[in-house]
Structures are given as C-alpha cells and as structure tokens.
mmCIF file of C-alpha atoms in Angstrom:
data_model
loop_
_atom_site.group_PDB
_atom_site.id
_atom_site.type_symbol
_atom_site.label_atom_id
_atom_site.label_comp_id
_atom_site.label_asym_id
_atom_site.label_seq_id
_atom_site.Cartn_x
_atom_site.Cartn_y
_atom_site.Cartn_z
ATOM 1 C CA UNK A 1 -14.079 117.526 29.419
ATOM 2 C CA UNK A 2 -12.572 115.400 32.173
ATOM 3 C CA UNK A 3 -9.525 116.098 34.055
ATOM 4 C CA UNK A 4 -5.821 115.543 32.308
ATOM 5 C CA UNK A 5 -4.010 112.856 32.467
ATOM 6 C CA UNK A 6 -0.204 113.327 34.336
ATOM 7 C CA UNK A 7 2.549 112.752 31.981
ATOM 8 C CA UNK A 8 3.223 109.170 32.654
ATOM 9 C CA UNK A 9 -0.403 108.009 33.011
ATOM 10 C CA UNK A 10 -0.844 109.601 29.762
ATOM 11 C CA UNK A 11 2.241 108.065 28.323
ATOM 12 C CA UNK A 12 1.075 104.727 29.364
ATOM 13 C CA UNK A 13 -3.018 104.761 28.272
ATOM 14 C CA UNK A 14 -0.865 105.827 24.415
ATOM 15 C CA UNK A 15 1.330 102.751 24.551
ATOM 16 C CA UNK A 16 -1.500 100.664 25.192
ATOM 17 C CA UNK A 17 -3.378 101.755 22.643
ATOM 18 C CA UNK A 18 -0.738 101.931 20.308
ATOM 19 C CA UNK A 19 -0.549 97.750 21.477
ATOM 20 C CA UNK A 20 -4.108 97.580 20.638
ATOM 21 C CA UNK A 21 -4.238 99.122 17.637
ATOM 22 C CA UNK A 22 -0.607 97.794 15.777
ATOM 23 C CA UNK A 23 -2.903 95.565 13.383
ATOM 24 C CA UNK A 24 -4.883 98.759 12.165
ATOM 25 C CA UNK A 25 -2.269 101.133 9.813
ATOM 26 C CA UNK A 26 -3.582 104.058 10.107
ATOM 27 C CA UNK A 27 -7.286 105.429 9.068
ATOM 28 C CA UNK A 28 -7.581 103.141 6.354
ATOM 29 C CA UNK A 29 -6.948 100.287 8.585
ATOM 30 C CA UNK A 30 -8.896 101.100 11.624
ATOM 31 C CA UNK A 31 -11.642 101.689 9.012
ATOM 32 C CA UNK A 32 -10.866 97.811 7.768
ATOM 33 C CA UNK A 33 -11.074 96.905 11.672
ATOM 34 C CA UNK A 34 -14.247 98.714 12.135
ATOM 35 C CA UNK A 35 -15.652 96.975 9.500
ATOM 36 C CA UNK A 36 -14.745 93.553 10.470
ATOM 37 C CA UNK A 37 -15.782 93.956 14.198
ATOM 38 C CA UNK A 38 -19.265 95.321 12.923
ATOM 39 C CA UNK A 39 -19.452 92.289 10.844
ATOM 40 C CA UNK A 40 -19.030 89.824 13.177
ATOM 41 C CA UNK A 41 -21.288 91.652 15.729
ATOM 42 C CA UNK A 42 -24.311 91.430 13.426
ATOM 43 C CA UNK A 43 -23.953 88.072 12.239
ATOM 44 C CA UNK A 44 -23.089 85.935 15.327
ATOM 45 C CA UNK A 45 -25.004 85.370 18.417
ATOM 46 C CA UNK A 46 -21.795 85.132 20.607
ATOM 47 C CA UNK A 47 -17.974 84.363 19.817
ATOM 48 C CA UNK A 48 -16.382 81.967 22.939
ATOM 49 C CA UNK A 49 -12.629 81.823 23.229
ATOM 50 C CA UNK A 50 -10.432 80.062 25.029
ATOM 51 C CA UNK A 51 -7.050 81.594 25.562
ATOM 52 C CA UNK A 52 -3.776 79.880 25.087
ATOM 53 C CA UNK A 53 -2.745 78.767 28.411
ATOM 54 C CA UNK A 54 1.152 80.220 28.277
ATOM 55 C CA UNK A 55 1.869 83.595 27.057
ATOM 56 C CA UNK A 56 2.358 83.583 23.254
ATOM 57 C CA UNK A 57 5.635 85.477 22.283
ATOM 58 C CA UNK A 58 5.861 86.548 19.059
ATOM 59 C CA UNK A 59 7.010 85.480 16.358
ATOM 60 C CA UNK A 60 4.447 82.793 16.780
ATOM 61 C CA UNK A 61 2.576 80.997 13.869
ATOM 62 C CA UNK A 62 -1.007 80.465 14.887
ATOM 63 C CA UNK A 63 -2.284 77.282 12.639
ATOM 64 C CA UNK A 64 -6.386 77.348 13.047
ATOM 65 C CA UNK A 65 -8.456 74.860 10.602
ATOM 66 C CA UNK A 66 -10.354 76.629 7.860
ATOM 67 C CA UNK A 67 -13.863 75.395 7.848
ATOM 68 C CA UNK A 68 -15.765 78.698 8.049
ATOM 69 C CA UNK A 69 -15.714 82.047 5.501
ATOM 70 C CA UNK A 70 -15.236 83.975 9.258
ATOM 71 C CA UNK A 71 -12.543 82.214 10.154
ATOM 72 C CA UNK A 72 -10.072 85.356 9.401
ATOM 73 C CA UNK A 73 -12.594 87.760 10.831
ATOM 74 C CA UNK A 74 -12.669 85.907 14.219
ATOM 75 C CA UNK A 75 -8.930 85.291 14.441
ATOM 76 C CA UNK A 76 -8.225 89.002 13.646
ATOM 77 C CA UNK A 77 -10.179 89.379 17.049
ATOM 78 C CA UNK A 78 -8.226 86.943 18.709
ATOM 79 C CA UNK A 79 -4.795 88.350 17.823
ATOM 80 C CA UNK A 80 -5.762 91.974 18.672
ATOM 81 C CA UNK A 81 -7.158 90.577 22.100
ATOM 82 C CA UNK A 82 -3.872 88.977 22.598
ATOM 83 C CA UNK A 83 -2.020 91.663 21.542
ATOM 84 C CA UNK A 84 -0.256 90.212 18.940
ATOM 85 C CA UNK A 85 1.161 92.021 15.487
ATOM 86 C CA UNK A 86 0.313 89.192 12.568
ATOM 87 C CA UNK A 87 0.552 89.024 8.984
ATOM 88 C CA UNK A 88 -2.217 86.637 7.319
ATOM 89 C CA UNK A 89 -1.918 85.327 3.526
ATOM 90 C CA UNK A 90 -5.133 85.995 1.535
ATOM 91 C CA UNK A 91 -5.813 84.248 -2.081
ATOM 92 C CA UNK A 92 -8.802 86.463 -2.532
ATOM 93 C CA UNK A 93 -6.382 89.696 -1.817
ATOM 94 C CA UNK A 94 -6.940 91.631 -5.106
ATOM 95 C CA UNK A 95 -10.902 91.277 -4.211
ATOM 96 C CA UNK A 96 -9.909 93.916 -1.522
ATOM 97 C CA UNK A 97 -6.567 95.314 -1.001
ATOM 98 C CA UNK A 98 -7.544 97.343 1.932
ATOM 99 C CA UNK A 99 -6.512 93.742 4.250
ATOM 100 C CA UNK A 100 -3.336 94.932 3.583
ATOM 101 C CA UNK A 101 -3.849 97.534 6.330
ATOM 102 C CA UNK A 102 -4.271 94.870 8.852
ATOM 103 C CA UNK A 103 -1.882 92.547 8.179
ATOM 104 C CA UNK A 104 -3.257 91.222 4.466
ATOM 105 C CA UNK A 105 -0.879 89.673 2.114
ATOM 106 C CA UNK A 106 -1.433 88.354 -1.120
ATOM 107 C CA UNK A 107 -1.256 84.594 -1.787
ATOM 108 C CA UNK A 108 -2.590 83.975 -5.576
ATOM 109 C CA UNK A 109 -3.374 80.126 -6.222
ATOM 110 C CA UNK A 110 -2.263 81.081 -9.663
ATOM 111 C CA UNK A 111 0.977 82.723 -8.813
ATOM 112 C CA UNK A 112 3.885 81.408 -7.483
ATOM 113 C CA UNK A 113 5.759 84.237 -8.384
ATOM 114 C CA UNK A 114 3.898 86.694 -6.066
ATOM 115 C CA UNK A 115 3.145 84.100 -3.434
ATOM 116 C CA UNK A 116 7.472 83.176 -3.069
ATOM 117 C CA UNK A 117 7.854 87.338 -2.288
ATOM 118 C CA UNK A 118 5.015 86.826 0.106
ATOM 119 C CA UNK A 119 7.113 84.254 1.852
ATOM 120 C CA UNK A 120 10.218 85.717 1.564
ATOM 121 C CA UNK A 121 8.811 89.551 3.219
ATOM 122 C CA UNK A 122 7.293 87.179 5.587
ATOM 123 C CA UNK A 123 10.618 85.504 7.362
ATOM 124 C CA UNK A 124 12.247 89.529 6.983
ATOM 125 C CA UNK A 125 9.143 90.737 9.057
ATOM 126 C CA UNK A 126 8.899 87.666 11.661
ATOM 127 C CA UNK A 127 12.888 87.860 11.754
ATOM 128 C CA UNK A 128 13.623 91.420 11.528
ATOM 129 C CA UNK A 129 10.169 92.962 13.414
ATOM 130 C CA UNK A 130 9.099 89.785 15.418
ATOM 131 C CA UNK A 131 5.590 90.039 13.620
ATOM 132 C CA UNK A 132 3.267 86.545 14.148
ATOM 133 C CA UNK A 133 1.961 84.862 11.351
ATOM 134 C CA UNK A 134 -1.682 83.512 11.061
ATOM 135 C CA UNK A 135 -1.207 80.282 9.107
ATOM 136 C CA UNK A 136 -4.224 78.473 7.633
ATOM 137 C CA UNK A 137 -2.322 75.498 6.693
ATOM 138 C CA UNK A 138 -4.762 73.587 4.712
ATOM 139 C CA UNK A 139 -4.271 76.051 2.099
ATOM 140 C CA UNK A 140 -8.152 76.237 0.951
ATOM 141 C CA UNK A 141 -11.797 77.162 3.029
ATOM 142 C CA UNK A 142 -13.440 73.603 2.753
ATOM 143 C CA UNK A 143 -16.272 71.776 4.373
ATOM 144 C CA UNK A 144 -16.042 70.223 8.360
ATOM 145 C CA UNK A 145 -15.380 68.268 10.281
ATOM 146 C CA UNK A 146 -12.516 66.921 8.650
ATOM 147 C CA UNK A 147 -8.880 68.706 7.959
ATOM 148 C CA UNK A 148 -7.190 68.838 4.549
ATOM 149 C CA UNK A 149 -3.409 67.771 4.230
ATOM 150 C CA UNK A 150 -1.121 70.689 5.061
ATOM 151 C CA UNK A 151 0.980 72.504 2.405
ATOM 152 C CA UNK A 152 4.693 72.935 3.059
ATOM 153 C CA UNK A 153 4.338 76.476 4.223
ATOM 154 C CA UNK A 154 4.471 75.927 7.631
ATOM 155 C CA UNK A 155 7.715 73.929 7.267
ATOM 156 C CA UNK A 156 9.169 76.298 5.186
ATOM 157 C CA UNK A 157 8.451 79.260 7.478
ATOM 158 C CA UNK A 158 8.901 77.589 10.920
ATOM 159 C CA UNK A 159 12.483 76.554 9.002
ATOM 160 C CA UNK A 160 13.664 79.862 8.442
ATOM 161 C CA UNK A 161 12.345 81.399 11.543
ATOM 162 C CA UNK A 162 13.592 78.589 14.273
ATOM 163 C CA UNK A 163 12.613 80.128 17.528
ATOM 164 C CA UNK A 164 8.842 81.170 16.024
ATOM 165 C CA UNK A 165 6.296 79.268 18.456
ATOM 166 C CA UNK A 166 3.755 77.331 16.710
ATOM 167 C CA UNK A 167 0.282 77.345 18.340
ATOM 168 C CA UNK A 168 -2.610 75.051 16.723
ATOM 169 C CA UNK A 169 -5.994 76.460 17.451
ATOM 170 C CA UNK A 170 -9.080 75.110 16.403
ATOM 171 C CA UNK A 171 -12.430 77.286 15.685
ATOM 172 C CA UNK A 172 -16.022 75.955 15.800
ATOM 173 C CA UNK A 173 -19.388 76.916 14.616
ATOM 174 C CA UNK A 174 -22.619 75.871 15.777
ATOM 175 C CA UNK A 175 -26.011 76.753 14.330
ATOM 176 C CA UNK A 176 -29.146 75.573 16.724
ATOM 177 C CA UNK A 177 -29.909 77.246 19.777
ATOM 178 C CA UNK A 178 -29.899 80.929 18.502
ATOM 179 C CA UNK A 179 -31.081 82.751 15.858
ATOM 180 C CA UNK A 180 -27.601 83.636 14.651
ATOM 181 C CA UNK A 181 -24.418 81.169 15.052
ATOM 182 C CA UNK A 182 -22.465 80.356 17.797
ATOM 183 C CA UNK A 183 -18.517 80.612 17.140
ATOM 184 C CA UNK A 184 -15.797 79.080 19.349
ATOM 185 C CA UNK A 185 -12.024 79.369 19.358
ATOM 186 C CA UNK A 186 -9.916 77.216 21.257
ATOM 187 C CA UNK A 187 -5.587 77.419 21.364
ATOM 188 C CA UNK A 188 -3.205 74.310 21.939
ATOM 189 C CA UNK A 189 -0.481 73.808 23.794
ATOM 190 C CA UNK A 190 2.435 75.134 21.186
ATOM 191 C CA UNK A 191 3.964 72.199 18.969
ATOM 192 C CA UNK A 192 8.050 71.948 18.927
ATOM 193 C CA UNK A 193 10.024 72.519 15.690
ATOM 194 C CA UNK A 194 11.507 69.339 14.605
ATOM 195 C CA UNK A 195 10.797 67.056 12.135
ATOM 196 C CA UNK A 196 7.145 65.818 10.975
ATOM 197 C CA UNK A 197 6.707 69.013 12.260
ATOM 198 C CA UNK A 198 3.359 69.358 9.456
ATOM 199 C CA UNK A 199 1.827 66.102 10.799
ATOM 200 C CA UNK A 200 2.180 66.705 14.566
ATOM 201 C CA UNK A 201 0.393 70.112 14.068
ATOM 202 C CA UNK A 202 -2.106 68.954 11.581
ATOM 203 C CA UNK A 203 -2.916 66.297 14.557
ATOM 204 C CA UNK A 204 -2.675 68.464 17.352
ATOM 205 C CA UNK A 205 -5.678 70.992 15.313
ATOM 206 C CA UNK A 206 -7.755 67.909 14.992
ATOM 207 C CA UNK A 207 -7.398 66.957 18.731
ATOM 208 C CA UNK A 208 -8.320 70.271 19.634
ATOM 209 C CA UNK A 209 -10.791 70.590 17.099
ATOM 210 C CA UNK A 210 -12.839 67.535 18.281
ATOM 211 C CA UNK A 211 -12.212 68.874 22.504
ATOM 212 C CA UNK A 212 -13.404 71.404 21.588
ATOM 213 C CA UNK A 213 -16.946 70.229 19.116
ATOM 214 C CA UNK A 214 -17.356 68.806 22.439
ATOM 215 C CA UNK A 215 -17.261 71.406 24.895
ATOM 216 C CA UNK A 216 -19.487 73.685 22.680
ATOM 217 C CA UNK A 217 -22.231 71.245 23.088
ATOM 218 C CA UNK A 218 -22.218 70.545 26.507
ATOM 219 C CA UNK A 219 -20.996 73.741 28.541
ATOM 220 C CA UNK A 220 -20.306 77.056 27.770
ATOM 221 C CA UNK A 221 -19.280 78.129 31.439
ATOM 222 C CA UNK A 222 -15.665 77.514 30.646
ATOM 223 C CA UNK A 223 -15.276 79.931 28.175
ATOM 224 C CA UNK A 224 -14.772 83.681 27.470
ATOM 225 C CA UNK A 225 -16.814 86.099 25.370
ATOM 226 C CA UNK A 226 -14.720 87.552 22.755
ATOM 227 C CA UNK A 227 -17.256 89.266 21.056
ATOM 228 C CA UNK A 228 -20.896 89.696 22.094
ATOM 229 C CA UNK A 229 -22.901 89.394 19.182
ATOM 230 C CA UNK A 230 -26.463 90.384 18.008
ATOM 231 C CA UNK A 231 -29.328 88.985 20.753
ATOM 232 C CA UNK A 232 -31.931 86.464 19.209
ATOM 233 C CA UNK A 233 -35.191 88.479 18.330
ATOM 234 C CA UNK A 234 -37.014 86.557 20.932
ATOM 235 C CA UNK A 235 -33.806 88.417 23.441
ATOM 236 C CA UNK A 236 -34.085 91.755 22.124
ATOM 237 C CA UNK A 237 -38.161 91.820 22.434
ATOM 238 C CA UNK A 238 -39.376 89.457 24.940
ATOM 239 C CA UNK A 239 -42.431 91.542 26.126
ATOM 240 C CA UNK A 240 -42.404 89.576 29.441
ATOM 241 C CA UNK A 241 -39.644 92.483 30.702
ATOM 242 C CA UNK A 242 -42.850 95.227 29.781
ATOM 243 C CA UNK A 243 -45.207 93.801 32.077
ATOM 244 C CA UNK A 244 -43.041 94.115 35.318
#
C-alpha cells in the first residue's frame, strides 16, 4: 500500500476526480463510460483531436456534424477530456436508458410532447447548474460530406440561455491506411449570439469540417491522441521485433 496522502493533497486528487468523473452518475454511469471507452478502443485505430483554442466555459453548446454512428461516443471523450458537464439529446433513448447516466436525454422524432420537457429541463440545467449542451444540430445521423439544414434548437436554446458559448466542431473519419478507422475532431473558434445565428454556425461546421478532411490526409503531427485505439494486426505481430 503506498504512503497517505496529506489532507490537502488528498482533498485535491478527490476534486479532480470528482471533475473527471461529473458525466458518470454513479456505478451505473461509470459502467455506461466504461463501456463506451472500451468501444471506441476496439474499433478505431486512433482518435486525433484538436482542442478548442480558448478555454470553453460552460454553459457552452458544442454543435459537431453528424456523419458517423460514433459521433456521440467520441464527443463524450472530448467533453470529459475538457472537463466539461453536458447533457446530449438522444432519439434512440428508450433503446437504452442507461445514457441517462451520462448526460442522455430523450428526444423522440415522434414526440413533441417529451422532446418540449427535454428543452425546457435543458435551459433550467444550463441556467440553474451551468451544464453544456452537446448539440447535433442537423437533427438526424446522415451520409458525408455534406451538412443537413439545422433545426431551430439551437436558436431556441442559445435564446434562452444568452451568455451560453457556442463552439462548432467538426469530426472526421477516414478508412485506408489502418486496419481499423481513423477518427478526427477538430473545435472552432466560438460563433456570437445574434441573429442568423443557425446559418453562421451551420457554415462555420462546414469550414471546419473541410480544414479539417484536409489536415487528416496530409499530416497528423498537429494533432493530439485522444484515445489510442486497437494496433493494426500487422502492429501487434510484426515478427521482425522477434528476430532482434
């Protein structure tokens, strides 16, 4: 057993990992967290990110394009590296309540009723609790490279919660020089409430989003690892490493 912490050094190491951890309630949700984290692990190769370049403070609605079925998994890693509490709406929530322990919410296509009190406990908890939201704006997972229109949520929201900062942020997949995909995540500079306020951010996703298509191809240097993956099987057993 190693030696014990003094008081405030053990103090501190708790707060942090309370910080770390606000996104997982309790067992069920650090269960939730576990599985998301293995998930990623196993199916991608690497995941790159590029951090925003100010400090985001909360509330903050994060707007990413939805092109991949990850897309939640890798931002959930993304707000817990930034250390950020965020509430996500999920149409597929009754498929598995359990999101609710990490910031789920549901969002039924087929029910505005539900999806209203969604919006409404949304503005208490960014207002009252200064919790982010993660925004996909497009409203629906759908094929790249292009983005869909953007639903009025994020001028609702942004309305009722004036000093939120809103951060586009683009992700990216790319499928060639590893056995498993590539994923990259990429934040903007934060868009000002005003008016148009849908169609600057929708733009400023698709600027990013095409930077960023870019940068993937050319030059990985310039990014972080945010999660490192599962090696190609040509990584994991190159038999050159036995013969030294």
């Amino acid at each position: 057993m190693g030696a014990l912490l003094p008081a405030p050094a053990r103090w501190l190491t708790k707060a942090a990992n309370s910080l770390l951890n606000a996104q997982e309630e309790g067992l069920a949700g650090r269960l939730v967290g576990r599985m998301i984290r293995r998930s990623v692990r196993q199916r991608f190769h690497t995941v790159y990110w590029e951090r925003p370049t100010v400090k985001i403070q909360p509330p903050a609605i994060l707007v990413p394009n939805h092109h991949g079925w990850f897309d939640g998994y890798l931002m959930f890693h993304a707000v817990q590296a930034l250390g950020l509490h965020t509430v996500d709406w999920i149409q597929e929530f009754d498929a598995f309540p359990l999101f609710a322990k990490i910031g789920g919410m549901p969002y039924p296509v087929n029910d505005p009723t539900r999806r209203a009190r969604t919006v409404k406990r949304t503005i208490r908890l960014m207002r009252e609790e200064r919790r982010s939201l993660l925004l996909f704006a497009e409203a629906r997972l759908h094929y790249p490279p292009d983005l869909l229109p953007f639903g009025r949520s994020l001028e609702t929201v942004a309305g009722k919660v004036p000093d939120a900062h809103i951060f586009p942020v683009a992700i990216h997949y790319e499928m060639a020089l590893h056995e498993r995909p590539e994923a990259f995540i990429a934040f903007g500079t934060p868009i000002e409430q005003g008016e148009d306020l849908n169609h600057r951010t929708r733009d400023a996703v698709a600027a990013k989003l095409n930077e960023l298509r870019e940068r993937a191809r050319s030059d990985v240097s310039g990014f972080e690892v945010l999660v490192q993956g599962t090696q190609d099987v040509n990584e994991r057993w190159d038999m050159r490493r036995m013969r030294k």
